[in-house]
Short mmCIF file of C-alpha atoms in Angstrom, two decimals:
data_model
loop_
_atom_site.label_atom_id
_atom_site.label_comp_id
_atom_site.label_asym_id
_atom_site.label_seq_id
_atom_site.Cartn_x
_atom_site.Cartn_y
_atom_site.Cartn_z
CA MET A 1 5.31 -9.95 49.43
CA ARG A 2 6.79 -7.53 46.14
CA GLU A 3 9.44 -5.22 46.72
CA THR A 4 9.89 -3.33 43.01
CA TYR A 5 6.81 -1.97 41.45
CA ASP A 6 6.25 -0.93 37.18
CA GLU A 7 3.98 1.51 36.87
CA GLN A 8 0.62 -0.89 35.95
CA GLN A 9 1.42 -2.55 39.60
CA ALA A 10 2.17 0.51 41.31
CA ALA A 11 -1.34 1.98 39.91
CA SER A 12 -3.02 -1.32 40.90
CA ARG A 13 -1.83 -1.28 44.30
CA LEU A 14 -2.70 2.86 44.79
CA ARG A 15 -6.36 0.95 43.29
CA VAL A 16 -5.39 4.41 40.64
CA SER A 17 -5.90 4.44 36.96
CA VAL A 18 -2.20 3.60 35.11
CA ALA A 19 -2.57 7.10 33.25
CA ALA A 20 -2.91 8.70 36.61
CA TRP A 21 0.16 6.97 37.65
CA ARG A 22 1.92 7.89 34.84
CA TRP A 23 0.87 11.85 35.02
CA ALA A 24 1.91 11.45 38.68
CA ALA A 25 5.29 10.42 37.58
CA ALA A 26 5.22 12.99 35.19
CA SER A 27 4.77 15.62 36.81
CA GLY A 28 6.86 14.71 39.82
CA ALA A 29 3.59 14.14 42.23
CA VAL A 30 6.17 10.39 42.69
CA PRO A 31 9.79 10.29 42.71
CA ALA A 32 10.97 9.39 40.10
CA ALA A 33 11.50 5.54 39.91
CA ASP A 34 14.54 4.79 41.75
CA ALA A 35 14.07 0.94 41.36
CA GLY A 36 15.14 0.70 37.72
CA PRO A 37 13.92 1.82 34.65
CA GLY A 38 10.17 2.53 34.98
CA ARG A 39 10.66 0.20 39.16
CA TRP A 40 9.26 2.16 41.86
CA SER A 41 10.59 0.39 45.15
CA ARG A 42 8.28 -0.15 47.48
CA ALA A 43 8.43 2.21 49.91
CA VAL A 44 7.95 4.89 47.63
CA VAL A 45 4.25 3.17 46.20
CA GLU A 46 3.11 2.50 49.63
CA SER A 47 3.77 6.53 50.79
CA THR A 48 2.20 7.96 47.85
CA ASP A 49 -1.12 9.61 48.38
CA ALA A 50 -3.23 7.77 46.80
CA GLU A 51 -6.06 10.49 46.50
CA ALA A 52 -3.89 13.42 45.56
CA VAL A 53 -2.93 11.06 42.18
CA ARG A 54 -6.18 10.35 41.74
CA ALA A 55 -6.91 14.19 41.80
CA ALA A 56 -4.18 15.34 39.80
CA LEU A 57 -5.99 13.70 36.45
CA PRO A 58 -9.39 14.36 36.33
CA GLY A 59 -9.78 12.03 32.93
CA PRO A 60 -6.91 12.05 29.71
CA ALA A 61 -7.53 13.82 26.44
CA GLY A 62 -7.40 12.02 23.66
CA ALA A 63 -5.50 12.89 20.77
CA TRP A 64 -7.83 14.68 18.36
CA TRP A 65 -9.21 17.06 20.96
CA ALA A 66 -5.11 17.74 22.00
CA ALA A 67 -4.78 18.38 18.47
CA GLU A 68 -7.74 21.04 17.60
CA GLN A 69 -7.03 22.88 20.60
CA LEU A 70 -3.36 23.43 19.37
CA THR A 71 -4.75 24.19 16.36
CA ALA A 72 -7.06 27.41 17.94
CA ALA A 73 -3.67 27.77 19.34
CA LEU A 74 -2.06 28.68 15.99
CA GLY A 75 -4.89 31.38 15.12
CA ALA A 76 -8.17 31.37 13.60
CA PRO A 77 -8.31 31.30 10.21
CA LEU A 78 -5.72 29.35 10.78
CA PRO A 79 -2.45 31.99 9.21
CA ARG A 80 -1.13 30.68 5.71
CA CYS A 81 1.68 28.13 5.46
CA ARG A 82 0.76 26.39 8.55
CA PRO A 83 -0.73 22.98 8.34
CA ARG A 84 -3.90 22.14 10.87
CA VAL A 85 -2.09 20.19 14.12
CA THR A 86 -3.34 15.96 13.66
CA PRO A 87 -3.70 13.54 16.19
CA ALA A 88 -0.71 11.97 14.99
CA ALA A 89 1.61 14.90 15.83
CA ILE A 90 0.35 14.50 19.26
CA GLY A 91 2.22 10.95 19.07
CA HIS A 92 5.51 13.03 18.30
CA LEU A 93 4.75 15.51 20.75
CA VAL A 94 4.43 12.43 23.29
CA ARG A 95 7.92 11.29 22.10
CA ALA A 96 9.99 14.48 22.20
CA GLY A 97 8.82 14.67 25.38
CA LEU A 98 6.91 17.30 25.66
CA LEU A 99 3.37 15.56 26.84
CA ALA A 100 3.45 12.75 28.76
CA TYR A 101 1.56 9.47 27.72
CA LEU A 102 -1.09 8.58 29.50
CA GLY A 103 -2.04 5.72 27.50
CA GLY A 104 -3.65 4.42 24.38
CA ASP A 105 -2.55 3.55 21.50
CA PRO A 106 0.98 5.55 21.23
CA ALA A 107 0.27 7.00 17.55
CA TYR A 108 -2.65 8.22 19.17
CA PRO A 109 -1.74 8.96 22.63
CA ASP A 110 -4.64 10.26 25.28
CA VAL A 111 -2.29 13.49 27.33
CA HIS A 112 -3.27 15.47 30.17
CA PRO A 113 -5.45 18.62 28.98
CA ASP A 114 -3.59 21.04 31.73
CA GLN A 115 -0.04 20.07 29.91
CA VAL A 116 -2.11 20.43 26.59
CA ALA A 117 -3.62 23.35 27.57
CA ALA A 118 0.09 24.97 29.23
CA LEU A 119 1.91 23.54 25.40
CA ALA A 120 -0.72 25.77 23.73
CA ARG A 121 0.24 29.26 25.31
CA ARG A 122 4.10 29.08 24.51
CA ARG A 123 4.61 31.51 21.90
CA ASP A 124 7.48 29.08 20.92
CA LEU A 125 4.82 26.83 19.33
CA PRO A 126 4.51 26.72 15.89
CA ALA A 127 9.36 26.36 16.08
CA LEU A 128 8.54 23.78 18.61
CA LEU A 129 6.20 21.94 16.10
CA ASP A 130 8.16 22.52 13.02
CA ARG A 131 11.03 21.05 15.40
CA HIS A 132 9.20 17.36 16.05
CA VAL A 133 6.10 16.50 13.92
CA PRO A 134 7.44 15.71 10.17
CA LEU A 135 4.79 16.48 7.97
CA GLY A 136 3.45 14.35 4.99
CA PRO A 137 3.39 15.99 1.10
CA ASP A 138 -0.10 17.52 1.71
CA GLN A 139 0.88 19.15 4.38
CA ALA A 140 4.23 20.45 3.51
CA ALA A 141 2.47 22.04 0.22
CA VAL A 142 0.80 23.97 2.73
CA ARG A 143 3.52 24.56 5.36
CA LEU A 144 5.61 25.85 2.28
CA GLY A 145 2.28 27.29 1.02
CA VAL A 146 2.66 26.11 -2.43
CA ARG A 147 0.56 23.33 -4.81
CA ARG A 148 0.24 19.65 -3.79
CA SER A 149 1.66 19.25 -7.49
CA ASP A 150 4.30 21.99 -6.89
CA PHE A 151 5.62 20.41 -4.14
CA ASP A 152 6.26 16.75 -5.99
CA GLN A 153 8.10 19.11 -8.03
CA VAL A 154 10.25 19.89 -5.41
CA VAL A 155 10.61 16.14 -3.98
CA ARG A 156 11.27 15.40 -7.62
CA LEU A 157 14.33 17.86 -8.11
CA GLY A 158 15.87 16.22 -5.10
CA TRP A 159 15.80 19.02 -3.09
CA ILE A 160 13.95 17.27 -0.06
CA ALA A 161 14.57 13.67 0.98
CA PRO A 162 12.21 12.17 3.05
CA THR A 163 12.72 11.15 6.53
CA GLY A 164 10.49 8.74 7.53
CA THR A 165 7.19 6.67 6.46
CA VAL A 166 3.27 5.88 7.86
CA GLU A 167 1.18 3.62 6.93
CA ILE A 168 -2.34 4.75 6.43
CA ASP A 169 -5.08 2.33 5.56
CA TYR A 170 -7.65 3.94 3.42
CA LYS A 171 -9.98 1.12 3.79
CA ARG A 172 -12.42 2.07 0.52
CA GLN A 173 -9.89 4.43 -0.81
CA GLY A 174 -7.02 1.46 -1.74
CA GLY A 175 -6.59 -0.52 1.77
CA VAL A 176 -2.89 0.15 3.01
CA THR A 177 -0.88 3.03 1.51
CA THR A 178 2.69 3.43 2.42
CA VAL A 179 3.29 8.32 2.85
CA PRO A 180 6.44 9.82 3.14
CA LEU A 181 7.27 12.07 5.93
CA TYR A 182 9.13 15.53 5.37
CA SER A 183 10.69 17.23 8.13
CA ALA A 184 8.60 20.17 8.53
CA GLU A 185 12.25 22.87 9.50
CA GLU A 186 13.31 21.12 5.74
CA VAL A 187 10.22 21.78 4.03
CA ALA A 188 9.99 25.79 5.72
CA LEU A 189 13.66 26.61 5.07
CA LEU A 190 13.25 25.74 1.47
CA PRO A 191 12.69 29.90 0.21
CA VAL A 192 15.92 30.33 2.33
CA THR A 193 18.40 27.93 0.78
CA ARG A 194 16.72 27.92 -3.14
CA PRO A 195 17.79 31.65 -2.86
CA ALA A 196 17.35 30.92 -7.16
CA VAL A 197 13.56 30.20 -7.19
CA ASP A 198 11.09 32.48 -7.26
CA TRP A 199 9.57 31.58 -4.65
CA GLN A 200 6.64 34.42 -5.20
CA ALA A 201 5.95 33.17 -8.61
CA VAL A 202 5.76 29.49 -7.70
CA ARG A 203 2.74 30.49 -5.33
CA ALA A 204 1.01 32.33 -7.06
CA THR A 205 0.63 29.82 -9.57
CA PRO A 206 -3.26 29.28 -10.03
CA ALA A 207 -4.83 25.63 -10.05
CA GLY A 208 -4.46 24.02 -13.34
CA CYS A 209 -1.12 25.79 -14.57
CA ARG A 210 1.78 24.22 -15.29
CA SER A 211 4.40 24.26 -12.06
CA PRO A 212 7.64 26.79 -12.68
CA LEU A 213 9.59 24.43 -11.04
CA ALA A 214 8.56 21.82 -13.73
CA ALA A 215 10.97 23.11 -16.13
CA LEU A 216 14.44 22.34 -14.47
CA ASP A 217 16.09 19.59 -14.89
CA PRO A 218 16.93 17.55 -11.72
CA THR A 219 19.88 16.35 -13.59
CA VAL A 220 21.84 19.84 -14.20
CA PRO A 221 25.64 19.61 -12.31
CA GLY A 222 25.48 21.75 -9.24
CA GLY A 223 22.19 21.83 -7.10
CA ASP A 224 23.59 20.32 -4.56
CA VAL A 225 26.80 21.96 -3.81
CA VAL A 226 27.20 26.27 -3.33
CA LEU A 227 29.82 28.92 -4.43
CA LEU A 228 30.31 31.25 -1.84
CA ALA A 229 28.33 33.44 -3.37
CA GLU A 230 25.12 31.44 -3.07
CA ALA A 231 26.06 30.96 0.30
CA ALA A 232 25.72 34.96 0.78
CA ARG A 233 22.36 35.23 -0.84
CA ILE A 234 21.14 31.79 1.42
CA ALA A 235 22.49 33.55 4.13
CA GLY A 236 21.22 37.53 3.18
CA VAL A 237 24.69 39.39 3.42
CA GLY A 238 27.36 40.18 0.96
CA ARG A 239 30.06 37.50 -0.23
CA PRO A 240 32.61 39.28 1.96
CA ALA A 241 31.17 38.39 4.93
CA VAL A 242 30.58 34.75 4.03
CA VAL A 243 34.90 34.76 3.55
CA ASN A 244 34.81 36.75 6.63
CA TRP A 245 33.50 33.18 8.50
CA ARG A 246 35.06 30.63 6.53
CA ARG A 247 38.41 32.37 8.08
CA ARG A 248 37.30 32.67 11.53
CA HIS A 249 35.57 29.77 12.12
CA PRO A 250 37.88 27.08 12.02
CA ASP A 251 34.26 24.62 12.23
CA PHE A 252 33.60 26.06 8.68
CA PRO A 253 32.28 23.61 6.17
CA ALA A 254 35.90 22.09 4.20
CA PRO A 255 35.69 22.36 0.65
CA VAL A 256 34.40 19.50 -1.94
CA GLY A 257 35.80 21.01 -4.97
CA GLY A 258 36.22 24.10 -7.21
CA ASP A 259 39.68 25.84 -6.84
CA ASP A 260 41.70 27.89 -3.86
CA VAL A 261 39.83 31.75 -5.72
CA HIS A 262 35.90 29.33 -6.37
CA PRO A 263 35.99 27.14 -3.35
CA VAL A 264 32.91 24.85 -3.96
CA PHE A 265 30.71 23.59 -0.55
CA ALA A 266 28.28 21.22 -0.19
CA ARG A 267 25.09 22.91 0.61
CA SER A 268 23.41 20.56 3.42
CA ALA A 269 26.91 21.12 4.83
CA VAL A 270 26.54 25.33 4.73
CA VAL A 271 23.43 25.40 5.42
CA ALA A 272 23.41 23.36 8.83
CA TRP A 273 26.40 25.46 9.59
CA LEU A 274 24.39 28.83 9.02
CA LEU A 275 21.88 27.44 11.24
CA ALA A 276 24.01 26.39 13.86
CA HIS A 277 25.81 29.68 13.98
CA ASP A 278 22.22 31.37 13.99
CA LYS A 279 22.79 32.94 10.13
CA ILE A 280 19.62 32.17 9.29
CA ALA A 281 16.43 30.65 11.26
CA VAL A 282 13.22 28.26 9.77
CA PRO A 283 10.35 30.93 8.82
CA THR A 284 7.71 30.26 11.80
CA ASN A 285 5.20 32.71 9.09
CA VAL A 286 4.43 34.98 6.70
CA PRO A 287 6.75 38.09 7.02
CA ALA A 288 4.26 40.88 8.66
CA ALA A 289 2.75 44.17 6.92
CA THR A 290 4.59 47.61 7.93
CA LEU A 291 2.91 50.22 7.70
CA GLU A 292 3.41 53.86 8.27
CA LEU A 293 0.71 56.46 8.67
CA ARG A 294 1.19 60.04 8.30
CA PRO A 295 -1.58 62.09 10.28
CA THR A 296 -2.27 66.35 9.51
CA GLY A 297 0.45 67.62 11.38
CA ALA A 298 1.73 64.92 13.32
CA ALA A 299 4.44 62.73 13.38
CA ARG A 300 4.34 59.01 11.03
CA ARG A 301 3.12 56.30 13.47
CA ARG A 302 4.53 52.57 12.38
CA PHE A 303 2.02 49.36 13.33
CA GLN A 304 2.93 46.07 11.61
CA LEU A 305 0.14 43.63 11.06
CA TRP A 306 0.91 40.09 11.14
CA ASP A 307 -0.09 36.74 8.51
CA PRO A 308 -0.97 40.59 5.75
CA TRP A 309 -3.27 39.83 3.20
CA VAL A 310 -3.33 42.69 0.63
CA GLU A 311 -6.07 42.41 -2.67
CA LEU A 312 -4.88 44.98 -5.17
CA SER A 313 -7.82 45.97 -7.25
CA ASP A 314 -7.76 46.07 -10.90
CA ASP A 315 -10.17 48.63 -11.47
CA PRO A 316 -9.23 52.69 -10.65
CA GLU A 317 -12.04 52.43 -9.46
CA GLY A 318 -12.42 49.97 -7.05
CA GLU A 319 -10.84 49.68 -4.17
CA ASP A 320 -7.53 47.74 -2.26
CA ARG A 321 -7.66 46.21 0.89
CA LEU A 322 -5.07 45.18 2.91
CA THR A 323 -6.13 42.30 6.04
CA GLY A 324 -4.08 41.34 8.84
CA TRP A 325 -3.68 40.79 12.19
CA THR A 326 -2.57 42.50 15.62
CA SER A 327 -2.26 41.84 19.22
CA ASP A 328 -4.80 43.78 20.91
CA ASP A 329 -7.54 46.24 20.45
CA ASP A 330 -5.34 49.45 20.88
CA THR A 331 -3.42 48.83 17.76
CA ALA A 332 -6.82 48.65 15.74
CA ASP A 333 -8.68 52.17 17.85
CA THR A 334 -5.03 53.80 17.46
CA LEU A 335 -5.44 52.76 13.56
CA ALA A 336 -9.68 53.53 12.80
CA ALA A 337 -8.36 57.14 14.64
CA LEU A 338 -6.15 58.19 12.90
CA ALA A 339 -7.78 57.11 9.29
CA ALA A 340 -10.95 59.16 10.40
CA ALA A 341 -8.27 61.85 10.72
CA ASP A 342 -7.57 61.79 7.14
CA ALA A 343 -4.23 60.52 7.76
CA SER A 344 -2.31 59.38 4.21
CA VAL A 345 0.04 56.04 4.01
CA SER A 346 3.44 56.96 3.82
CA ARG A 347 4.29 53.46 3.26
CA LEU A 348 3.17 49.81 3.04
CA THR A 349 5.21 47.14 2.97
CA THR A 350 4.02 43.64 2.56
CA PRO A 351 5.05 40.49 1.01
CA GLY A 352 3.82 40.12 -2.35
CA THR A 353 3.87 43.80 -3.03
CA ALA A 354 6.27 46.48 -4.11
CA PRO A 355 6.44 49.81 -1.23
CA LEU A 356 2.81 51.42 -1.39
CA ALA A 357 1.72 55.04 -0.50
CA ILE A 358 -1.88 56.01 -0.19
CA PRO A 359 -2.60 59.70 -0.03
CA GLY A 360 -5.29 59.65 2.30
CA ASP A 361 -8.96 57.78 2.31
CA VAL A 362 -7.51 55.10 4.37
CA ARG A 363 -10.53 53.28 6.12
CA VAL A 364 -10.64 50.45 8.73
CA ILE A 365 -14.06 48.79 7.92
CA ASP A 366 -13.47 45.37 10.10
CA ARG A 367 -12.55 44.19 13.29
CA PHE A 368 -12.92 40.78 14.16
CA ARG A 369 -12.12 38.86 17.13
CA PRO A 370 -12.44 34.93 16.66
CA GLY A 371 -11.45 33.71 20.77
CA SER A 372 -8.28 33.12 19.99
CA GLY A 373 -6.48 36.34 21.28
CA GLY A 374 -6.09 38.17 18.09
CA LEU A 375 -8.24 40.58 16.38
CA ARG A 376 -8.33 40.40 12.40
CA VAL A 377 -7.69 44.25 10.71
CA THR A 378 -9.01 45.38 7.42
CA LEU A 379 -8.19 48.11 5.66
CA THR A 380 -9.63 49.95 2.47
CA TRP A 381 -8.86 52.37 0.50
CA PRO A 382 -9.67 53.72 -3.53
CA SER A 383 -7.05 52.09 -6.02
CA ARG A 384 -7.50 55.37 -7.77
CA LEU A 385 -5.16 56.03 -5.28
CA ARG A 386 -2.19 53.55 -4.83
CA GLY A 387 0.82 54.77 -5.58
CA HIS A 388 4.23 54.20 -4.98
CA ALA A 389 6.73 54.86 -2.33
CA ALA A 390 9.90 53.44 -3.85
CA ARG A 391 12.46 57.21 -4.00
CA THR A 392 13.04 55.25 -8.05
CA HIS A 393 9.85 56.10 -8.95
CA ALA A 394 8.21 60.09 -9.61
CA GLY A 395 4.58 60.93 -9.06
CA GLY A 396 1.84 59.16 -10.18
CA LEU A 397 -1.41 57.28 -7.96
CA VAL A 398 -1.89 53.89 -10.59
CA ARG A 399 0.97 52.43 -12.26
CA HIS A 400 0.77 51.77 -16.12
CA ALA A 401 2.27 49.14 -18.29
CA LEU A 402 4.01 49.24 -21.05
CA PRO A 403 3.83 45.89 -23.37
CA TYR A 404 7.20 45.33 -24.99
CA ALA A 405 4.75 44.35 -28.11
CA ALA A 406 1.90 46.19 -29.17
CA PRO A 407 -1.32 45.15 -27.63
CA GLY A 408 -3.57 42.68 -30.05
CA THR A 409 -6.80 42.79 -31.03
CA ASP A 410 -8.17 40.86 -28.42
CA CYS A 411 -6.80 43.50 -25.40
CA ARG A 412 -8.93 43.81 -23.14
CA CYS A 413 -7.26 46.28 -20.86
CA ALA A 414 -7.26 50.18 -20.46
CA GLN A 415 -5.76 51.67 -23.36
CA GLN A 416 -3.60 54.97 -21.76
CA ALA A 417 -2.23 58.12 -23.45
CA CYS A 418 0.82 57.78 -22.87
CA GLY A 419 1.02 54.30 -24.59
CA GLY A 420 0.41 52.41 -21.26
CA ILE A 421 -2.10 49.89 -20.44
CA ILE A 422 -3.48 49.01 -17.07
CA PRO A 423 -3.74 45.23 -17.56
CA THR A 424 -6.63 43.03 -16.33
CA PRO A 425 -6.59 39.95 -15.08
CA TYR A 426 -8.48 37.95 -17.75
CA CYS A 427 -6.77 39.33 -20.84
CA PRO A 428 -5.82 37.27 -23.19
CA ASP A 429 -2.65 39.10 -23.66
CA HIS A 430 -1.58 39.97 -20.66
CA GLY A 431 -4.28 38.34 -18.10
CA ARG A 432 -2.23 36.11 -15.36
CA THR A 433 -1.89 33.34 -17.49
CA ALA A 434 -0.12 35.10 -20.01
CA GLU A 435 2.71 35.74 -18.34
CA PRO A 436 3.45 39.18 -20.30
CA ALA A 437 6.65 40.88 -20.75
CA LEU A 438 5.57 44.56 -19.42
CA GLU A 439 7.45 47.28 -18.18
CA TRP A 440 6.00 49.15 -14.82
CA HIS A 441 6.08 53.06 -15.03
CA PRO A 442 3.60 55.63 -12.91
CA ALA A 443 0.67 57.15 -14.10
CA ASP A 444 0.69 60.75 -14.31
CA GLY A 445 4.23 60.83 -13.46
CA ILE A 446 7.95 61.99 -15.41
CA ARG A 447 8.14 58.74 -17.52
CA CYS A 448 4.47 58.39 -18.56
CA ALA A 449 5.06 62.51 -19.26
CA ARG A 450 8.17 61.73 -21.17
CA LEU A 451 5.99 59.37 -22.75
CA ILE A 452 3.57 61.20 -23.73
CA ARG A 453 5.67 64.16 -25.34
CA PRO A 454 6.54 62.65 -28.93
CA ALA A 455 2.76 62.01 -29.38
CA VAL A 456 1.33 66.01 -29.13
CA ALA A 457 2.44 67.12 -32.17
CA PRO A 458 2.51 71.33 -32.10
CA ALA A 459 -0.31 73.05 -34.14
#
């Protein structure tokens, strides 16, 4: 008579599927293996209720289904800088212990649907995916929010290295190919750990244009080391704060060069220390937009819209739009009510634009709930009302640009009395592909009036 059982033998003894026994073991429905790793004693197996084991797993779910459920939990449409969850990611989550392996190909395992649903409800799901699921080059580019060609430049510069590889059989497209895998956390941290790069410009580079990173030379020394000043930029603090951390914490990385006045540290060691001491965090999403509305005769109201997308019109007679996500209907109702009551936007702070102010005529034109729990809200306002909320700008609704060189004969921009222009994206001199040198100032403001004044001759 058999005295110990492995998982297959135990399932056969109870006449249940191996997947059902695996789930019972993972969920605690049966005692832990007491006869060695992956083995149970005869007493444990025979005392187990087979019907309870069978009922606990109506049917395992495939990796493709599980991946779709986790992708849907991230939001619909997907937030910017967030790739889809792939079936291969389910295998990584199983190996991390977040899901129980119930059978099938270990790379694309079967899992319990209830456990997938519980994982999908976790608020830290994006962080868990970053921590445990590596990314291929295309996914890494999405996570960073850049084109694949831009991410290839990041690899060329040596800013990130593969953590592993995977072989993919493309069959008709060339057979088996070895694809490098990258840590999602390291990818997401690049804008933090490389603060000298204008990541906004990299992300805004249109298709077909040369990457701004292509001009950087990977052989220039110093890319893997930082001074205290750059360590401070990475942490978003002043240099004295880093000097203080170094003095107070004995585990602060030791210098790898420099001198007593200007010590040099390994960039990777500094980043690891800052992460371990919660001085920096892995970006999990695009920052939220902060919207302040000022109702007539009432106090300001502040709102946050997640994963914001701002479209600023190039036509002063057009409309600007702001789209973002909120978690409840109350926020959307309040926004709509305040907009209908002629509330003005006293300050809009959103990634990619300077702080804006809109004096009235703001409307909520769309509310959309895709079924994943979020609510997408779209606001619009006339672009001619768009002003600057920064204190350094006086007056003004639309901003004019003053070219450092006189506009050429092919310029398509609207010429202003002050000598400035309102750039258009298709202008050969000042469009999106020309990288113009411009100085901005608010229209009808103090600076604009000063520029006009010398051109007005006395009668």
